[in-house]
Amino acid sequence: MPIVATTLELLREHGPARPAFWRFGREGYQNVWDAIGNPRRDAALARRAEDARRSQEQEAAEREAQRPVCGGCGTTFTDDRWKASTTVDWGREDSHPHLCGDCKARALEAERQAEQGERDRQEQERQEVEVAQDSKAGCWLGRWRS
């Protein structure tokens, strides 16, 4: 059984609904309902808090289970990379949504090098064609072909 005490000055100053009651064994003043205590309410609040904690843990586990992994190295995506890979940008699309940031950078570098190699190859072919045309123009039959 709780033992609760107050004074007339505290009741006049705070009123009966405010922290004006002191329960023996507790620190500080409380309102009358908290000072008297309600074990059923305390148990219900504890159950509700435990249920909320469990549901948050379950949601976090489900979210982690849905987190994508990199197609290149197999590491899980960071929150930023996951958001970037699923964001729809109408102007430009993510070129490699299945890769993490490091693998994406390596893939973009490889593509850039392949494009550069293709440009170099085309330039070399063009120069070979020009050289071949110049050599044909230099021979005695080449003068009448042009």
PDB file of C-alpha atoms in Angstrom:
ATOM      1  CA  MET A   1       0.000   0.000   0.000  1.00  0.00           C
ATOM      2  CA  PRO A   2       1.523   3.325  -1.031  1.00  0.00           C
ATOM      3  CA  ILE A   3       1.939   6.086   1.526  1.00  0.00           C
ATOM      4  CA  VAL A   4       1.441   9.526  -0.033  1.00  0.00           C
ATOM      5  CA  ALA A   5       1.901  12.922   1.598  1.00  0.00           C
ATOM      6  CA  THR A   6       1.390  16.548   0.603  1.00  0.00           C
ATOM      7  CA  THR A   7       0.973  19.966   2.187  1.00  0.00           C
ATOM      8  CA  LEU A   8      -1.705  22.612   1.798  1.00  0.00           C
ATOM      9  CA  GLU A   9       0.878  25.035   0.410  1.00  0.00           C
ATOM     10  CA  LEU A  10       1.800  22.579  -2.381  1.00  0.00           C
ATOM     11  CA  LEU A  11      -1.864  21.963  -3.158  1.00  0.00           C
ATOM     12  CA  ARG A  12      -2.568  25.700  -3.303  1.00  0.00           C
ATOM     13  CA  GLU A  13       0.512  26.332  -5.435  1.00  0.00           C
ATOM     14  CA  HIS A  14       0.196  23.434  -7.916  1.00  0.00           C
ATOM     15  CA  GLY A  15      -3.343  22.110  -7.541  1.00  0.00           C
ATOM     16  CA  PRO A  16      -4.377  18.475  -7.183  1.00  0.00           C
ATOM     17  CA  ALA A  17      -3.591  17.549 -10.815  1.00  0.00           C
ATOM     18  CA  ARG A  18       0.021  18.767 -10.717  1.00  0.00           C
ATOM     19  CA  PRO A  19       3.114  17.334  -8.983  1.00  0.00           C
ATOM     20  CA  ALA A  20       2.199  18.173  -5.376  1.00  0.00           C
ATOM     21  CA  PHE A  21       2.340  14.710  -3.812  1.00  0.00           C
ATOM     22  CA  TRP A  22       5.292  12.907  -2.347  1.00  0.00           C
ATOM     23  CA  ARG A  23       5.272   9.106  -2.101  1.00  0.00           C
ATOM     24  CA  PHE A  24       7.480   7.558   0.526  1.00  0.00           C
ATOM     25  CA  GLY A  25      10.323   5.612  -1.069  1.00  0.00           C
ATOM     26  CA  ARG A  26      10.385   7.718  -4.255  1.00  0.00           C
ATOM     27  CA  GLU A  27      12.230  10.876  -5.109  1.00  0.00           C
ATOM     28  CA  GLY A  28      10.559  14.137  -6.050  1.00  0.00           C
ATOM     29  CA  TYR A  29       6.951  15.220  -6.235  1.00  0.00           C
ATOM     30  CA  GLN A  30       4.390  13.526  -8.460  1.00  0.00           C
ATOM     31  CA  ASN A  31       0.797  14.018  -9.430  1.00  0.00           C
ATOM     32  CA  VAL A  32      -1.709  11.990  -7.450  1.00  0.00           C
ATOM     33  CA  TRP A  33      -2.118   9.218 -10.036  1.00  0.00           C
ATOM     34  CA  ASP A  34       1.604   8.612 -10.343  1.00  0.00           C
ATOM     35  CA  ALA A  35       2.084   8.808  -6.563  1.00  0.00           C
ATOM     36  CA  ILE A  36      -0.638   6.254  -5.850  1.00  0.00           C
ATOM     37  CA  GLY A  37       0.539   4.058  -8.662  1.00  0.00           C
ATOM     38  CA  ASN A  38      -1.368   1.644 -10.852  1.00  0.00           C
ATOM     39  CA  PRO A  39       0.336  -1.726 -11.203  1.00  0.00           C
ATOM     40  CA  ARG A  40      -1.994  -2.808 -14.032  1.00  0.00           C
ATOM     41  CA  ARG A  41      -1.258   0.346 -15.974  1.00  0.00           C
ATOM     42  CA  ASP A  42       2.477  -0.035 -15.320  1.00  0.00           C
ATOM     43  CA  ALA A  43       2.347  -3.632 -16.552  1.00  0.00           C
ATOM     44  CA  ALA A  44       0.333  -2.595 -19.628  1.00  0.00           C
ATOM     45  CA  LEU A  45       2.795   0.198 -20.409  1.00  0.00           C
ATOM     46  CA  ALA A  46       5.710  -2.195 -20.020  1.00  0.00           C
ATOM     47  CA  ARG A  47       4.021  -4.729 -22.341  1.00  0.00           C
ATOM     48  CA  ARG A  48       3.296  -1.988 -24.881  1.00  0.00           C
ATOM     49  CA  ALA A  49       6.920  -0.798 -24.770  1.00  0.00           C
ATOM     50  CA  GLU A  50       8.184  -4.375 -25.174  1.00  0.00           C
ATOM     51  CA  ASP A  51       5.834  -4.965 -28.126  1.00  0.00           C
ATOM     52  CA  ALA A  52       7.001  -1.712 -29.745  1.00  0.00           C
ATOM     53  CA  ARG A  53      10.638  -2.734 -29.273  1.00  0.00           C
ATOM     54  CA  ARG A  54       9.997  -6.177 -30.805  1.00  0.00           C
ATOM     55  CA  SER A  55       8.156  -4.707 -33.776  1.00  0.00           C
ATOM     56  CA  GLN A  56      11.003  -2.236 -34.391  1.00  0.00           C
ATOM     57  CA  GLU A  57      13.528  -5.081 -34.266  1.00  0.00           C
ATOM     58  CA  GLN A  58      11.403  -7.135 -36.662  1.00  0.00           C
ATOM     59  CA  GLU A  59      11.042  -4.204 -39.082  1.00  0.00           C
ATOM     60  CA  ALA A  60      14.794  -3.614 -38.941  1.00  0.00           C
ATOM     61  CA  ALA A  61      15.464  -7.311 -39.643  1.00  0.00           C
ATOM     62  CA  GLU A  62      13.013  -7.280 -42.577  1.00  0.00           C
ATOM     63  CA  ARG A  63      14.624  -4.135 -43.953  1.00  0.00           C
ATOM     64  CA  GLU A  64      18.085  -5.712 -43.734  1.00  0.00           C
ATOM     65  CA  ALA A  65      16.787  -8.860 -45.428  1.00  0.00           C
ATOM     66  CA  GLN A  66      15.564  -6.726 -48.346  1.00  0.00           C
ATOM     67  CA  ARG A  67      18.833  -4.785 -48.620  1.00  0.00           C
ATOM     68  CA  PRO A  68      20.417  -5.494 -52.014  1.00  0.00           C
ATOM     69  CA  VAL A  69      23.949  -6.776 -52.460  1.00  0.00           C
ATOM     70  CA  CYS A  70      26.522  -5.766 -55.045  1.00  0.00           C
ATOM     71  CA  GLY A  71      26.562  -7.885 -58.171  1.00  0.00           C
ATOM     72  CA  GLY A  72      30.319  -7.491 -58.443  1.00  0.00           C
ATOM     73  CA  CYS A  73      31.776  -8.078 -54.995  1.00  0.00           C
ATOM     74  CA  GLY A  74      28.760  -9.262 -52.963  1.00  0.00           C
ATOM     75  CA  THR A  75      28.877  -6.605 -50.244  1.00  0.00           C
ATOM     76  CA  THR A  76      25.593  -5.173 -48.974  1.00  0.00           C
ATOM     77  CA  PHE A  77      24.627  -1.704 -50.131  1.00  0.00           C
ATOM     78  CA  THR A  78      24.917   1.246 -47.777  1.00  0.00           C
ATOM     79  CA  ASP A  79      21.751   3.237 -47.117  1.00  0.00           C
ATOM     80  CA  ASP A  80      22.937   6.022 -49.436  1.00  0.00           C
ATOM     81  CA  ARG A  81      23.804   3.628 -52.271  1.00  0.00           C
ATOM     82  CA  TRP A  82      20.519   1.744 -51.834  1.00  0.00           C
ATOM     83  CA  LYS A  83      18.586   4.996 -52.050  1.00  0.00           C
ATOM     84  CA  ALA A  84      20.594   6.154 -55.071  1.00  0.00           C
ATOM     85  CA  SER A  85      20.048   2.856 -56.902  1.00  0.00           C
ATOM     86  CA  THR A  86      16.270   2.992 -56.438  1.00  0.00           C
ATOM     87  CA  THR A  87      15.759   6.718 -56.997  1.00  0.00           C
ATOM     88  CA  VAL A  88      14.140   7.613 -60.303  1.00  0.00           C
ATOM     89  CA  ASP A  89      15.858  10.615 -61.835  1.00  0.00           C
ATOM     90  CA  TRP A  90      14.000  11.520 -65.000  1.00  0.00           C
ATOM     91  CA  GLY A  91      16.980  13.322 -66.476  1.00  0.00           C
ATOM     92  CA  ARG A  92      19.514  10.525 -66.115  1.00  0.00           C
ATOM     93  CA  GLU A  93      19.301   7.007 -64.823  1.00  0.00           C
ATOM     94  CA  ASP A  94      21.794   5.173 -62.615  1.00  0.00           C
ATOM     95  CA  SER A  95      24.068   3.390 -65.065  1.00  0.00           C
ATOM     96  CA  HIS A  96      24.837   0.459 -62.741  1.00  0.00           C
ATOM     97  CA  PRO A  97      22.092   0.084 -60.091  1.00  0.00           C
ATOM     98  CA  HIS A  98      23.239  -3.454 -59.233  1.00  0.00           C
ATOM     99  CA  LEU A  99      26.792  -2.420 -58.238  1.00  0.00           C
ATOM    100  CA  CYS A 100      28.171  -0.821 -55.082  1.00  0.00           C
ATOM    101  CA  GLY A 101      29.998   2.504 -55.278  1.00  0.00           C
ATOM    102  CA  ASP A 102      33.502   1.017 -55.688  1.00  0.00           C
ATOM    103  CA  CYS A 103      32.452  -1.556 -58.289  1.00  0.00           C
ATOM    104  CA  LYS A 104      30.450   1.102 -60.136  1.00  0.00           C
ATOM    105  CA  ALA A 105      33.514   3.364 -60.279  1.00  0.00           C
ATOM    106  CA  ARG A 106      35.625   0.467 -61.627  1.00  0.00           C
ATOM    107  CA  ALA A 107      32.952  -0.394 -64.226  1.00  0.00           C
ATOM    108  CA  LEU A 108      32.682   3.231 -65.372  1.00  0.00           C
ATOM    109  CA  GLU A 109      36.471   3.454 -65.644  1.00  0.00           C
ATOM    110  CA  ALA A 110      36.563   0.222 -67.692  1.00  0.00           C
ATOM    111  CA  GLU A 111      33.831   1.574 -69.995  1.00  0.00           C
ATOM    112  CA  ARG A 112      35.710   4.839 -70.408  1.00  0.00           C
ATOM    113  CA  GLN A 113      38.913   2.977 -71.264  1.00  0.00           C
ATOM    114  CA  ALA A 114      37.035   0.751 -73.733  1.00  0.00           C
ATOM    115  CA  GLU A 115      35.540   3.829 -75.425  1.00  0.00           C
ATOM    116  CA  GLN A 116      38.975   5.432 -75.576  1.00  0.00           C
ATOM    117  CA  GLY A 117      40.430   2.241 -77.057  1.00  0.00           C
ATOM    118  CA  GLU A 118      37.649   2.157 -79.671  1.00  0.00           C
ATOM    119  CA  ARG A 119      38.310   5.802 -80.591  1.00  0.00           C
ATOM    120  CA  ASP A 120      42.048   5.076 -80.867  1.00  0.00           C
ATOM    121  CA  ARG A 121      41.371   2.034 -83.070  1.00  0.00           C
ATOM    122  CA  GLN A 122      39.062   4.049 -85.350  1.00  0.00           C
ATOM    123  CA  GLU A 123      41.644   6.824 -85.581  1.00  0.00           C
ATOM    124  CA  GLN A 124      44.353   4.300 -86.462  1.00  0.00           C
ATOM    125  CA  GLU A 125      42.134   2.729 -89.160  1.00  0.00           C
ATOM    126  CA  ARG A 126      41.397   6.184 -90.592  1.00  0.00           C
ATOM    127  CA  GLN A 127      45.104   6.990 -90.694  1.00  0.00           C
ATOM    128  CA  GLU A 128      45.861   3.645 -92.381  1.00  0.00           C
ATOM    129  CA  VAL A 129      43.213   4.367 -95.022  1.00  0.00           C
ATOM    130  CA  GLU A 130      44.691   7.841 -95.606  1.00  0.00           C
ATOM    131  CA  VAL A 131      48.196   6.391 -95.908  1.00  0.00           C
ATOM    132  CA  ALA A 132      46.923   3.745 -98.337  1.00  0.00           C
ATOM    133  CA  GLN A 133      45.187   6.406-100.435  1.00  0.00           C
ATOM    134  CA  ASP A 134      48.298   8.580-100.398  1.00  0.00           C
ATOM    135  CA  SER A 135      50.471   5.659-101.495  1.00  0.00           C
ATOM    136  CA  LYS A 136      48.081   4.840-104.352  1.00  0.00           C
ATOM    137  CA  ALA A 137      48.102   8.442-105.456  1.00  0.00           C
ATOM    138  CA  GLY A 138      51.917   8.342-105.584  1.00  0.00           C
ATOM    139  CA  CYS A 139      52.232   5.428-108.048  1.00  0.00           C
ATOM    140  CA  TRP A 140      52.120   5.913-111.841  1.00  0.00           C
ATOM    141  CA  LEU A 141      48.635   4.334-112.183  1.00  0.00           C
ATOM    142  CA  GLY A 142      47.314   6.228-109.202  1.00  0.00           C
ATOM    143  CA  ARG A 143      47.501   9.564-110.984  1.00  0.00           C
ATOM    144  CA  TRP A 144      44.654   8.669-113.361  1.00  0.00           C
ATOM    145  CA  ARG A 145      42.427   7.104-110.630  1.00  0.00           C
ATOM    146  CA  SER A 146      41.891  10.267-108.641  1.00  0.00           C
TER     147      SER A 146
END
